[in-house]
Short mmCIF file of C-alpha atoms (C1' of nucleotides) in Angstrom, two decimals:
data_model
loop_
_atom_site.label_atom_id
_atom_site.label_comp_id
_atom_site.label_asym_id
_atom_site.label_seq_id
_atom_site.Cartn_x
_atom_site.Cartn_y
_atom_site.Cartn_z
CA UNK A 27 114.00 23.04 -7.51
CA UNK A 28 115.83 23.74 -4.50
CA UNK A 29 114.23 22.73 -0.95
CA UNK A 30 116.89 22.43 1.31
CA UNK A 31 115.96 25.38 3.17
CA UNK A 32 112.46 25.22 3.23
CA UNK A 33 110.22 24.05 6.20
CA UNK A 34 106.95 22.15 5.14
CA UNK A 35 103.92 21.90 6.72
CA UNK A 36 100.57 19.82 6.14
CA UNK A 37 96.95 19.76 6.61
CA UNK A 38 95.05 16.86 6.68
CA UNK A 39 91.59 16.49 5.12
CA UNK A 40 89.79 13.37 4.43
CA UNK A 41 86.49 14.81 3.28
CA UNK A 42 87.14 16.85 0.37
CA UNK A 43 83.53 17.82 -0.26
CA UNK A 44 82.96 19.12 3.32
CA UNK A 45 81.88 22.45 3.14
CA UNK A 46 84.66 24.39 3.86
CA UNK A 47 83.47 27.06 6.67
CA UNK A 48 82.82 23.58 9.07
CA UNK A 49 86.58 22.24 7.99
CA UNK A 50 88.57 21.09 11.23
CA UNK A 51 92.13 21.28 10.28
CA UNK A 52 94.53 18.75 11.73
CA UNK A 53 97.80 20.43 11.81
CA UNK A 54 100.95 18.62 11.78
CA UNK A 55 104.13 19.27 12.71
CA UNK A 56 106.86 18.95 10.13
CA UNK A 57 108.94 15.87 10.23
CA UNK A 58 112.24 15.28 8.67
CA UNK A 59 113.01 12.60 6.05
CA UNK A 60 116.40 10.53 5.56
CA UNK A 61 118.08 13.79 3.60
CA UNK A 62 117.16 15.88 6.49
CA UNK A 63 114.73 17.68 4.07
CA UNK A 64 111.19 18.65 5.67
CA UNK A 65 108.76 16.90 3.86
CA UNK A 66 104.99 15.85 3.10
CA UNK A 67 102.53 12.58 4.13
CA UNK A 68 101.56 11.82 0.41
CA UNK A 69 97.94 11.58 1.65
CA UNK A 70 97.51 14.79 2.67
CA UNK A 71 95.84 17.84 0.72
CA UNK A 72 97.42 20.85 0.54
CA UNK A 73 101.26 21.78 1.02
CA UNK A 74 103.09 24.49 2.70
CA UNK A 75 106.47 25.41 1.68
CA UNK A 76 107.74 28.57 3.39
CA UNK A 77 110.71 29.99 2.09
CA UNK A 78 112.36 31.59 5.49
CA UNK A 79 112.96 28.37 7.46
CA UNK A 80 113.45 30.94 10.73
CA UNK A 81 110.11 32.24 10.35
CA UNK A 82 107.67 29.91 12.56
CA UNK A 83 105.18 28.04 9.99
CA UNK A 84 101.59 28.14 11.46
CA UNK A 85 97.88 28.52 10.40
CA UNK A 86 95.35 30.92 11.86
CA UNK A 87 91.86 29.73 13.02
CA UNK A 88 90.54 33.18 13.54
CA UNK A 89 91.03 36.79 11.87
CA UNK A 90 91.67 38.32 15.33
CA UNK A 91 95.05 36.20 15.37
CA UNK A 92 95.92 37.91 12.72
CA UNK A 93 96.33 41.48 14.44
CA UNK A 94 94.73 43.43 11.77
CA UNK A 95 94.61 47.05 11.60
CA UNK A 96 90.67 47.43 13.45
CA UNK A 97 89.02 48.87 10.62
CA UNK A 98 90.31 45.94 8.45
CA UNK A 99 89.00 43.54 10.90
CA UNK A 100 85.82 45.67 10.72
CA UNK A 101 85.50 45.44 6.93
CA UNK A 102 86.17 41.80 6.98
CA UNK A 103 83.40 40.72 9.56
CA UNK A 104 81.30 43.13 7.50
CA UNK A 105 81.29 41.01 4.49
CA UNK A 106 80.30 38.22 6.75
CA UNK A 107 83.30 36.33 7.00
CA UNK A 108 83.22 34.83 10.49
CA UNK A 109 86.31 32.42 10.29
CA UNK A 110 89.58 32.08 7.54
CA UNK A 111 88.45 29.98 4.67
CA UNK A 112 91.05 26.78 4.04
CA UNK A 113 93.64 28.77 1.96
CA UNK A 114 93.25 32.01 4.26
CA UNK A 115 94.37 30.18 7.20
CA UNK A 116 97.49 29.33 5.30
CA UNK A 117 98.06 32.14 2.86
CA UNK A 118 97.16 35.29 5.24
CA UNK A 119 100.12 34.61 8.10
CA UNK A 120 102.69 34.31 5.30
CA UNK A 121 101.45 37.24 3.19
CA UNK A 122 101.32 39.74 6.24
CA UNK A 123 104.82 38.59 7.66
CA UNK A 124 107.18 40.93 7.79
CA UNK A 125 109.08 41.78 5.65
CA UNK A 126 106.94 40.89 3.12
CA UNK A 127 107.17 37.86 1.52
CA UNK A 128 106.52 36.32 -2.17
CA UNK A 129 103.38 33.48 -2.63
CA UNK A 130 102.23 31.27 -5.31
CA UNK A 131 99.32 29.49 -3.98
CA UNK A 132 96.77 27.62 -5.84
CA UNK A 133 93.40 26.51 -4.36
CA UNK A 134 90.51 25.52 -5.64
CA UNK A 135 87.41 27.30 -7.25
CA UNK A 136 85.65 29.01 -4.52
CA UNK A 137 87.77 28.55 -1.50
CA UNK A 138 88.01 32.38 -0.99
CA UNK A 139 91.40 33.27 -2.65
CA UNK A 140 89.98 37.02 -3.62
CA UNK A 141 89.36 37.95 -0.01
CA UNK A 142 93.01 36.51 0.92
CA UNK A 143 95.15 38.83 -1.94
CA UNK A 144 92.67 41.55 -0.93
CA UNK A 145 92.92 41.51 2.68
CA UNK A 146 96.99 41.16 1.71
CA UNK A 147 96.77 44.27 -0.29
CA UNK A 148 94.47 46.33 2.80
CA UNK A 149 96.84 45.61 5.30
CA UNK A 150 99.88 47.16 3.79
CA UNK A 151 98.05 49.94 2.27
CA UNK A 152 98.84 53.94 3.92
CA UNK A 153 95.96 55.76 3.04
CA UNK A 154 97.75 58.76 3.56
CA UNK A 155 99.89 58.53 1.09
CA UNK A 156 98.20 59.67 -2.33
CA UNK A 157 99.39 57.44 -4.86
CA UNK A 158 99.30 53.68 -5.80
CA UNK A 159 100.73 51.69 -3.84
CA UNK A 160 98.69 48.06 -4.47
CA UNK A 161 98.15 46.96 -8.07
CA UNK A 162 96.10 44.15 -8.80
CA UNK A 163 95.90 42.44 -12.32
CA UNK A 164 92.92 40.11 -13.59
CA UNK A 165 92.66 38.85 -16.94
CA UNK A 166 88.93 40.18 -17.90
CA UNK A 167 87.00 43.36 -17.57
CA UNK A 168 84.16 41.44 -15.36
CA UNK A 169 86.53 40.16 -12.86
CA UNK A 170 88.63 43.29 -11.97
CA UNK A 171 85.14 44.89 -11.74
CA UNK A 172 84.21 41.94 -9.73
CA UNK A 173 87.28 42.07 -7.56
CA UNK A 174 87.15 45.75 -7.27
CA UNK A 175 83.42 45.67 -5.17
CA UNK A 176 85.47 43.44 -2.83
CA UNK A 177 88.12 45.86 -2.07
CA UNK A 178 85.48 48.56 -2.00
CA UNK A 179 83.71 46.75 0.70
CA UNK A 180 86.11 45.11 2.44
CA UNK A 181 88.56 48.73 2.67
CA UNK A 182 84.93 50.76 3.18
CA UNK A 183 86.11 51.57 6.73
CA UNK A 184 89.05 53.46 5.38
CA UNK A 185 87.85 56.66 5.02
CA UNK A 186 91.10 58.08 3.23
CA UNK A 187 90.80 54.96 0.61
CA UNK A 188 90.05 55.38 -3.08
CA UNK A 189 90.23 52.47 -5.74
CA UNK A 190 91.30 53.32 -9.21
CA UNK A 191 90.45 50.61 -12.45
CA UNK A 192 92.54 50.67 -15.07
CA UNK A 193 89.50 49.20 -17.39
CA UNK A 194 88.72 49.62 -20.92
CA UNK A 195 86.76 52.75 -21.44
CA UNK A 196 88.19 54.63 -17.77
CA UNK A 197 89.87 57.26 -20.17
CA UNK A 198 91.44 59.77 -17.56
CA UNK A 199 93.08 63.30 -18.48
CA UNK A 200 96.57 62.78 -19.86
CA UNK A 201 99.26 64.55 -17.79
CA UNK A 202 98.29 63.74 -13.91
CA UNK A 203 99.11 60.97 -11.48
CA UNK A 204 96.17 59.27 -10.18
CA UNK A 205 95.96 59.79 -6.45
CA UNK A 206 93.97 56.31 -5.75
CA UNK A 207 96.04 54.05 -3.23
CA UNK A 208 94.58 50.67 -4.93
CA UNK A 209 94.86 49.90 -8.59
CA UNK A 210 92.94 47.52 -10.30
CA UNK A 211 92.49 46.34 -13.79
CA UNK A 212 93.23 44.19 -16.76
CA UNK A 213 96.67 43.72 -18.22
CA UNK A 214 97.01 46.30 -21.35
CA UNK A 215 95.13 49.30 -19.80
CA UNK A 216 97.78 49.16 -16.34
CA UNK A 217 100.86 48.95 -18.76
CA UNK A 218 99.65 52.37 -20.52
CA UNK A 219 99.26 53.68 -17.31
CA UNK A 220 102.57 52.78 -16.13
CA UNK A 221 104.25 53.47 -18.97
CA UNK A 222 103.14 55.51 -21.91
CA UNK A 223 100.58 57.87 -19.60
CA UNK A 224 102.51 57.33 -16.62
CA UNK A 225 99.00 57.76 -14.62
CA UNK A 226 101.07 55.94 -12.36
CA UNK A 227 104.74 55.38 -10.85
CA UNK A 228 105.28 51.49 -10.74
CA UNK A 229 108.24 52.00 -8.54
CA UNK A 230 106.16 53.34 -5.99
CA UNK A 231 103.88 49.55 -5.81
CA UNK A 232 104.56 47.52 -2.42
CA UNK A 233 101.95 45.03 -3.48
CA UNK A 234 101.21 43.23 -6.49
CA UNK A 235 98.83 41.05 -7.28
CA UNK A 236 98.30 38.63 -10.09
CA UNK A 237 94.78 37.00 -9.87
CA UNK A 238 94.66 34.31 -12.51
CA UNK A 239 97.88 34.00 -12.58
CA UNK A 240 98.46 30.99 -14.61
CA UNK A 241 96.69 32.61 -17.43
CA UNK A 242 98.48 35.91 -16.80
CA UNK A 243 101.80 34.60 -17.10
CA UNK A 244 101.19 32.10 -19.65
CA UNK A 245 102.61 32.23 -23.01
CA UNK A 246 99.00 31.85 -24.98
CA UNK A 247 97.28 34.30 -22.17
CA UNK A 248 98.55 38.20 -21.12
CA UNK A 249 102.35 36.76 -20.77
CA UNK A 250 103.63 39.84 -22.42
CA UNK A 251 102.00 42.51 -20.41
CA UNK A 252 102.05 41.07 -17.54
CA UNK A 253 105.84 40.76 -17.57
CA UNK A 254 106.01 43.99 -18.72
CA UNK A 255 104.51 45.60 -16.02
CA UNK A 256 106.43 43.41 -13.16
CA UNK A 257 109.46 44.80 -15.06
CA UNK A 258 108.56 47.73 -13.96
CA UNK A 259 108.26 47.63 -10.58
CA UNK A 260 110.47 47.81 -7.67
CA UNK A 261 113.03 45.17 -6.40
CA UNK A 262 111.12 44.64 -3.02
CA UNK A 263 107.36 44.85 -4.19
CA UNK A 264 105.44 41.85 -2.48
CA UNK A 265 104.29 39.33 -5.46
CA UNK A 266 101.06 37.47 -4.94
CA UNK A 267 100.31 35.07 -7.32
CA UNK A 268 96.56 32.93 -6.98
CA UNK A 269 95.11 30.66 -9.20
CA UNK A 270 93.14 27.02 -9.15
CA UNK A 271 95.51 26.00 -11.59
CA UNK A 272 98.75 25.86 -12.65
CA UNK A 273 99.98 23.28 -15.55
CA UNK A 274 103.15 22.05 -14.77
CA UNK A 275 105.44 24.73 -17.61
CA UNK A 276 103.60 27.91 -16.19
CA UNK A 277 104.32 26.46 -12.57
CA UNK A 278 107.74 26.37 -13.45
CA UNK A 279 107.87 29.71 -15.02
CA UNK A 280 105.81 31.31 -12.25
CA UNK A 281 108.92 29.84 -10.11
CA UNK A 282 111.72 31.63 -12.26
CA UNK A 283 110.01 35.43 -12.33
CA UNK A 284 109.13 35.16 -8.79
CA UNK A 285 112.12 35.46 -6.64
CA UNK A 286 112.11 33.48 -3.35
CA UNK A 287 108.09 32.72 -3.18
CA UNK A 288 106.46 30.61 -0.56
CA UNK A 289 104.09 28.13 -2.51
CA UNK A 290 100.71 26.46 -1.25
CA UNK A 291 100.43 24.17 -3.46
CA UNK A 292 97.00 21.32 -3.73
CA UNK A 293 97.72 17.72 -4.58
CA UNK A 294 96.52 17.39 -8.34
CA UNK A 295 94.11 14.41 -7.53
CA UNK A 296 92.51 16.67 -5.30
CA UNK A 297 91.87 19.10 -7.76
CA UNK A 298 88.31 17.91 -9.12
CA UNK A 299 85.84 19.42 -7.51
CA UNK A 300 83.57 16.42 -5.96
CA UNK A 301 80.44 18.44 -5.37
CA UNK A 302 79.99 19.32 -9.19
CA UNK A 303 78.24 16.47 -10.96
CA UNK A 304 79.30 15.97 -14.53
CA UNK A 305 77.64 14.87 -17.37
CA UNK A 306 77.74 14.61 -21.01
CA UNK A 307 74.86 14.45 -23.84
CA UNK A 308 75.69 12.77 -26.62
CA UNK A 309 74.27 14.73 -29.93
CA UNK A 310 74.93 14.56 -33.73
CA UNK A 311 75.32 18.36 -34.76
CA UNK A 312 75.28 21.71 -33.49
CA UNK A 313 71.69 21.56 -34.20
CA UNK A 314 71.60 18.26 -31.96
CA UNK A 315 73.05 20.17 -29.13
CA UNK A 316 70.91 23.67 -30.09
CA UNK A 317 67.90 21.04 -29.52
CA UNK A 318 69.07 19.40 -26.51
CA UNK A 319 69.85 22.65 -25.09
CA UNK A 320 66.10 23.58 -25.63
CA UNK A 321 64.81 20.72 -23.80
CA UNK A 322 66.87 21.39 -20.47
CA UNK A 323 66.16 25.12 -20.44
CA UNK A 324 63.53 24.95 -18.11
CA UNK A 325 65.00 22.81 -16.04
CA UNK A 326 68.12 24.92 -15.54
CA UNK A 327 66.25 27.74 -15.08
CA UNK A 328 65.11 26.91 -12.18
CA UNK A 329 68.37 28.32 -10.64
CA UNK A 330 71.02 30.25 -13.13
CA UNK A 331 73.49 28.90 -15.54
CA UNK A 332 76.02 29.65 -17.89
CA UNK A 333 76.45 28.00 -20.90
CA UNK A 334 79.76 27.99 -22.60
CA UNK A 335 80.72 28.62 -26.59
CA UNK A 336 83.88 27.88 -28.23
CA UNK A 337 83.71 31.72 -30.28
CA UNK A 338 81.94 34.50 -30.07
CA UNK A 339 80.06 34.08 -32.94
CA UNK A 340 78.87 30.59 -32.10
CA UNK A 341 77.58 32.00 -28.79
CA UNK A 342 75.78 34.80 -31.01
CA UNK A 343 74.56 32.35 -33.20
CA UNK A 344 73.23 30.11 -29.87
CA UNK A 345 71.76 33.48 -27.47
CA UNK A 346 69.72 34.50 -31.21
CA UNK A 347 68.51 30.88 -31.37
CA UNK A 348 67.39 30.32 -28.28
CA UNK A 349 65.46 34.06 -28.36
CA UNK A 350 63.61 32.74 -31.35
CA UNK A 351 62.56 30.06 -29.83
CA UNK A 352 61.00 31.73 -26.91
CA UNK A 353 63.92 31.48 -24.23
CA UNK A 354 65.37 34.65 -22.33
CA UNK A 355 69.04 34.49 -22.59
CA UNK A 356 71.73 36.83 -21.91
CA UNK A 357 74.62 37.07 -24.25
CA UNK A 358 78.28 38.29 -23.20
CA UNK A 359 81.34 38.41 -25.29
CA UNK A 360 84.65 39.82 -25.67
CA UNK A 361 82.96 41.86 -28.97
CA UNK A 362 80.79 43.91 -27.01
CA UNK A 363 81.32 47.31 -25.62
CA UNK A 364 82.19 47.28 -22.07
CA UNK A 365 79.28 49.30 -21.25
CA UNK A 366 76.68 46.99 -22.34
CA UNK A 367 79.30 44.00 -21.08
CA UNK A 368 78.54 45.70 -18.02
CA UNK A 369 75.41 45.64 -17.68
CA UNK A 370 74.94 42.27 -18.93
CA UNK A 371 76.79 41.08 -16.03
CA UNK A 372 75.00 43.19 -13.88
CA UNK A 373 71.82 41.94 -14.82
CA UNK A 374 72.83 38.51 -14.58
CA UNK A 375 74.07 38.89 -10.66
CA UNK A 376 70.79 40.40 -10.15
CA UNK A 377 68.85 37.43 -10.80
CA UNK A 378 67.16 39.30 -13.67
CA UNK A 379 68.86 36.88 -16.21
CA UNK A 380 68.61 33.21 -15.86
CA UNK A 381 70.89 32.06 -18.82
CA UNK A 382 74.15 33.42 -19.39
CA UNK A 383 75.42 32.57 -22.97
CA UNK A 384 79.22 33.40 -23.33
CA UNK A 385 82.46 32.40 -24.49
CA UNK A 386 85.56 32.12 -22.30
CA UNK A 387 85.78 35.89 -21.28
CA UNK A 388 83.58 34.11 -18.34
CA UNK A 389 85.15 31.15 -17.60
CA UNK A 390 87.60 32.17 -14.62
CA UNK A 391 86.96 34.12 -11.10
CA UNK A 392 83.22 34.53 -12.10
CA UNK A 393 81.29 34.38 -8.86
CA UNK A 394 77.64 34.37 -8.83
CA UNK A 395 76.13 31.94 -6.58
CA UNK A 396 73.09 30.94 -7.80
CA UNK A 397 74.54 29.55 -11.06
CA UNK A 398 74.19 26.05 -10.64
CA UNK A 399 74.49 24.87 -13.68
CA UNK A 400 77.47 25.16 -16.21
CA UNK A 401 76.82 23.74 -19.99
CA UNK A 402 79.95 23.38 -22.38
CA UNK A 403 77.97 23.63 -25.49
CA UNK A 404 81.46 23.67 -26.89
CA UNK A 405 84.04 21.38 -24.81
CA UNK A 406 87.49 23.75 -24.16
CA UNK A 407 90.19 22.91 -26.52
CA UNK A 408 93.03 25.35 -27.29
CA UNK A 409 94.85 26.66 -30.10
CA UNK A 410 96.10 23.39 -31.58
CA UNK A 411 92.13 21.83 -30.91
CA UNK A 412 93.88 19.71 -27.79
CA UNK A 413 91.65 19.89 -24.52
CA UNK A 414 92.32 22.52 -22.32
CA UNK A 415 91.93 20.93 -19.06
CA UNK A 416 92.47 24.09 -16.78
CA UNK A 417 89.87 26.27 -19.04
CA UNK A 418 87.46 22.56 -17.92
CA UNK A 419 87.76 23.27 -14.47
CA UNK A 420 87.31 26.51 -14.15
CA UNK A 421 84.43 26.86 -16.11
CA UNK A 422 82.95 23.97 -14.28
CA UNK A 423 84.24 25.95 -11.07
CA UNK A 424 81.53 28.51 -12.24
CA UNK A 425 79.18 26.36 -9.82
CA UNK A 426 79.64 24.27 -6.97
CA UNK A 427 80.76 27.52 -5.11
CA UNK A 428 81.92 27.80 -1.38
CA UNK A 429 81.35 23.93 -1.07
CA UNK A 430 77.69 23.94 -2.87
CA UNK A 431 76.60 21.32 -5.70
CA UNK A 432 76.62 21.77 -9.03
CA UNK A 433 75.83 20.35 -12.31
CA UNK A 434 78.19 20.60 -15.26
CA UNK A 435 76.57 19.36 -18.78
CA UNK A 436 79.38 18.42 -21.20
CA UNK A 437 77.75 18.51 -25.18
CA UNK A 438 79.18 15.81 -27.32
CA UNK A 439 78.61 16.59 -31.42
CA UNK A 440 81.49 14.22 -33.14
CA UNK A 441 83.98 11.62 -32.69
CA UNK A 442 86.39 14.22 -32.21
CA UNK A 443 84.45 15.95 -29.71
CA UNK A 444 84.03 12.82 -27.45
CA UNK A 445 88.03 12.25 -28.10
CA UNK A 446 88.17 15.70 -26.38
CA UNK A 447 86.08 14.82 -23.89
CA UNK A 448 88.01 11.02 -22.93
CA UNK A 449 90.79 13.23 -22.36
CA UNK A 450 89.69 15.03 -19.58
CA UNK A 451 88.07 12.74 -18.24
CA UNK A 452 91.57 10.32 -18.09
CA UNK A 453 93.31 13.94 -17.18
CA UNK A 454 90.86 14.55 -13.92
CA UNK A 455 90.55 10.22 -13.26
CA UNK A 456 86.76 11.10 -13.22
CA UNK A 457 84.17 8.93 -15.19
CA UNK A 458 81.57 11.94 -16.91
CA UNK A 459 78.67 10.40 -17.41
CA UNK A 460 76.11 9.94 -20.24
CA UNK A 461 72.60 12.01 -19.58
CA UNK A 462 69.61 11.59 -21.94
CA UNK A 463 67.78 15.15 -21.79
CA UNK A 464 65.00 13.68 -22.65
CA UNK A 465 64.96 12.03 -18.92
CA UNK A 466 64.71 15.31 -17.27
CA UNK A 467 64.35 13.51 -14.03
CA UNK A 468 68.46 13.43 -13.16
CA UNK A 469 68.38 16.87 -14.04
CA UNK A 470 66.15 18.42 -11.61
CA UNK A 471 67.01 16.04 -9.05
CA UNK A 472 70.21 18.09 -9.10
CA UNK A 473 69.00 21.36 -9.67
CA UNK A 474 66.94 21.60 -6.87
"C1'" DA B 23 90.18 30.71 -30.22
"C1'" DA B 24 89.50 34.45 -26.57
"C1'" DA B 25 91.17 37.98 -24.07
"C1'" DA B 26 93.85 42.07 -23.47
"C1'" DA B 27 95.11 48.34 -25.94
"C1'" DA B 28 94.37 55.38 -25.55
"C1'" DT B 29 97.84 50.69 -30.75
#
DNA sequence: AAAAAAT
C-alpha cells in the first residue's frame, strides 16, 4: 500500500471505556518520520489517512462547524444528537468535502457510524430531483428497516424527501422508475432493481453506501451482489464503506474496489469492547446449556437479551423449549416471512419481548438499547467450524451500546467448543471467564 | 451455516 501522499492524523485516548459523548479529543498535529512519510504514535487509537494531502485534515467538535444545509442541522438535533460522536468528528469533514471523496472507516459497535453515512447521504441529496440518487446497502432485512427510520427521521425536515426499500416482499409495478431520492435495502432485491426491473438508474447514484461492509464485500457474505451493483454505477459516485470490522483479506480487497478512499482505521487491540463483561458456562450437552439457560432466564430478564444459535433450527428447537417450560421468548430467523420477521423485531424494540432467540440474521447493526445481555448458546464458527472472530464481536456488540455495560455469556458443550472458545479469547488477548449459573449473584450484579 | 432473490 502506497502512503507517500497521504497526510495522517491522530487522536489520543487513554480511557477506552469512557463514554463516548464526554470524550475530550487531543488532536495532534501530524509529524514526519525519517522517509518523510506522515505517520502515527503507536499508542494512539484511531488513525486518519486522508487521501488529498492539499485538503487540510481536521476534526469537528460541533455539527454547526459543519455548515449543514439548516433543515439537516434541524433533523440532527432532533434525534438528540447534541455533539459528533468519536468517528463523526472524523468521518463527517472528509465525507462532505468537496468533491466528494471515498471512506473506509471502521469503528466500533455503537459509536454512531449509521448517523455519520446517513447524515453523508442527506447532505448531498436534491430533493428536487425525482429519482435515486443515495443507495444504501445492509446485509439483513432488520437493519435496512432499522437504518431506514434513521433517514426518515433524521431527513423529516425535507419536505420533498421520500425513502424507497428495496426489501423482500416491497413488490412494486414492473415498468416505472421509482421517484424516491434515497434507496435502501438488502443486496439481491437493489440488483433487480437496477438491473432486471430497472426500478432504478444506477448511473444516476452520487452516494453509495455499504453498511456492513466487511460482510458485504466478503467472499462467504453478499460479495457477488454487492459488486454487481457497484459495477453499475457511475465513475464518480461517492463510496462509503462502515463496519467494526474488517479481517485483514477483506481490508485489502475493500482497498482494491475502492478507488482512492480515505481510511479511519482503529488499532486492533483496541477493538474489544471493555465495557462488555464476558463469560463462559461450562456445560456437557445441548441439554446442559438448554438447562443452564433456564436458570439465568430470570435474571436476564430483568433487562432484554438476545441469545444466539448456530442454525435456524437449533434456535427453533431452543425458543419451543424454553415456551414449554414456561419462558416467553421471541424467535427470529432467516426462515420466516418478513412480515412476521417484522413484527418480531418490532415487538422486541418495544419492550414487549424480553428474550430474543435468533441465529446470525441478528448479529450485526442491531440496536436496541436495553439488551444487556448477549448469550452465544452456540459460539460463532464459520464454514470450515474455525471461530469467526468478527461474527464474536459483533454479536457481543449487541450490548454495551453508546459506552453502556454489558454482559456476554459464552456456552461451552465439548472439547471442541472450548477449543473455539481459547481461540478468541488468544484472538481478542482477553481472559473470558468461567461463571457457575447456579451463583446467580455475578449475574445480577451486572444486570442491574 | 446464515443471509441475500420477483431466480
Amino acid at each position: 500500500m502506497a502512503t507517500d501522499s497521504w497526510a495522517l492524523a491522530v487522536d489520543e485516548q487513554e480511557a477506552a471505556a469512557e463514554s463516548l459523548s464526554t470524550l475530550q479529543l487531543k488532536e495532534e498535529k501530524a509529524k514526519p518520520d525519517a522517509n518523510g512519510d506522515n505517520l502515527v504514535d503507536t499508542t494512539n487509537q484511531v488513525e486518519v489517512l486522508q487521501r488529498d494531502p492539499n485538503s487540510p485534515l481536521y476534526s469537528v467538535k460541533s455539527f454547526e462547524e459543519l455548515h449543514l444545509k439548516p433543515q439537516l442541522l434541524q433533523g440532527v438535533y432532533a434525534m438528540g444528537f447534541n455533539r459528533p460522536s468519536k468517528i463523526q468528528e472524523n468521518a463527517l469533514p472528509m465525507m462532505l468535502a468537496e468533491p466528494p471523496q471515498n471512506l473506509i472507516a471502521q469503528s466500533q459497535s455503537g459509536t454512531g457510524k449509521t448517523a455519520a453515512f446517513v447524515l453523508a447521504m442527506l447532505s448531498r441529496v436534491e430533493p428536487g430531483n425525482k429519482y435515486p440518487q443515495c443507495l444504501c446497502l445492509s446485509p439483513t432485512y432488520e437493519l435496512a428497516l432499522q437504518t431506514g427510520k434513521v433517514i426518515e427521521q433524521m431527513g423529516k425536515f425535507y419536505p420533498e424527501l421520500k425513502l424507497a426499500y428495496a426489501v423482500r416482499g416491497n413488490k412494486l409495478e414492473r415498468g416505472q422508475k421509482i421517484s424516491e431520492q434515497i434507496v435502501i435495502g438488502t443486496p439481491g432485491t437493489v440488483l433487480d432493481w437496477c438491473s432486471k426491473l430497472k426500478f432504478i438508474d444506477p448511473k444516476k447514484i452520487k452516494v453509495f453506501v455499504l453498511d456492513e461492509a466487511d460482510v458485504m464485500i466478503a467472499t462467504q457474505g453478499h460479495q457477488d451482489q454487492s459488486i454487481r451493483i457497484q459495477r453499475m454505477l457511475p465513475r464518480d459516485c461517492q463510496m462509503l464503506l462502515f463496519s467494526a470490522t474488517f479481517e485483514d483479506s477483506v481490508w485489502k480487497f475493500a482497498q482494491k474496489v475502492v478507488p482512492d478512499p480515505n481510511i479511519i482505521k482503529l488499532k486492533r487491540e483496541e477493538e474489544t469492547l471493555d465495557t462488555i463483561k464476558q463469560y463462559y458456562v461450562l456445560c456437557n450437552s445441548r441439554d446442559e446449556k438448554f438447562r443452564a439457560l433456564c436458570n439465568i432466564y430470570g435474571a436476564i430478564t430483568i433487562a432484554q437479551a438476545m441469545v444466539f444459535c448456530h442454525t435456524r433450527k437449533t434456535a427453533g428447537w431452543l425458543a419451543a423449549e424454553l415456551s414449554k417450560e414456561g419462558h416467553q421468548v421471541a424467535l427470529l430467523s432467516g426462515e420466516m416471512m418478513v412480515e412476521q420477521r417484522a413484527a418480531v423485531i418490532e415487538r422486541f424494540r418495544e419492550g414487549k419481548e424480553k428474550v430474543l432467540v435468533t441465529t446470525n440474521v441478528c448479529a450485526r447493526g442491531i440496536d436496541v438499547e436495553q439488551v444487556s445481555v448477549v448469550i452465544n448458546f452456540d459460539l460463532p464458527v464459520d464454514k470450515d467450524g474455525n471461530p469467526d472472530n468478527e461474527t464474536y464481536l459483533h454479536r457481543i456488540g449487541r450490548t454495551g451500546r453508546f459506552g453502556k455495560r454489558g454482559l456476554a455469556i459464552n456456552m461451552v458443550d465439548s472439547k471442541h467448543s472450548m477449543n473455539i472458545l481459547n481461540r478468541i479469547q488468544e484472538h481478542f488477548s482477553k481472559k473470558i471467564n468461567r461463571l457457575d449459573t447456579d451463583d446467580l449473584d455475578e449475574i445480577e450484579k451486572i444486570t442491574n
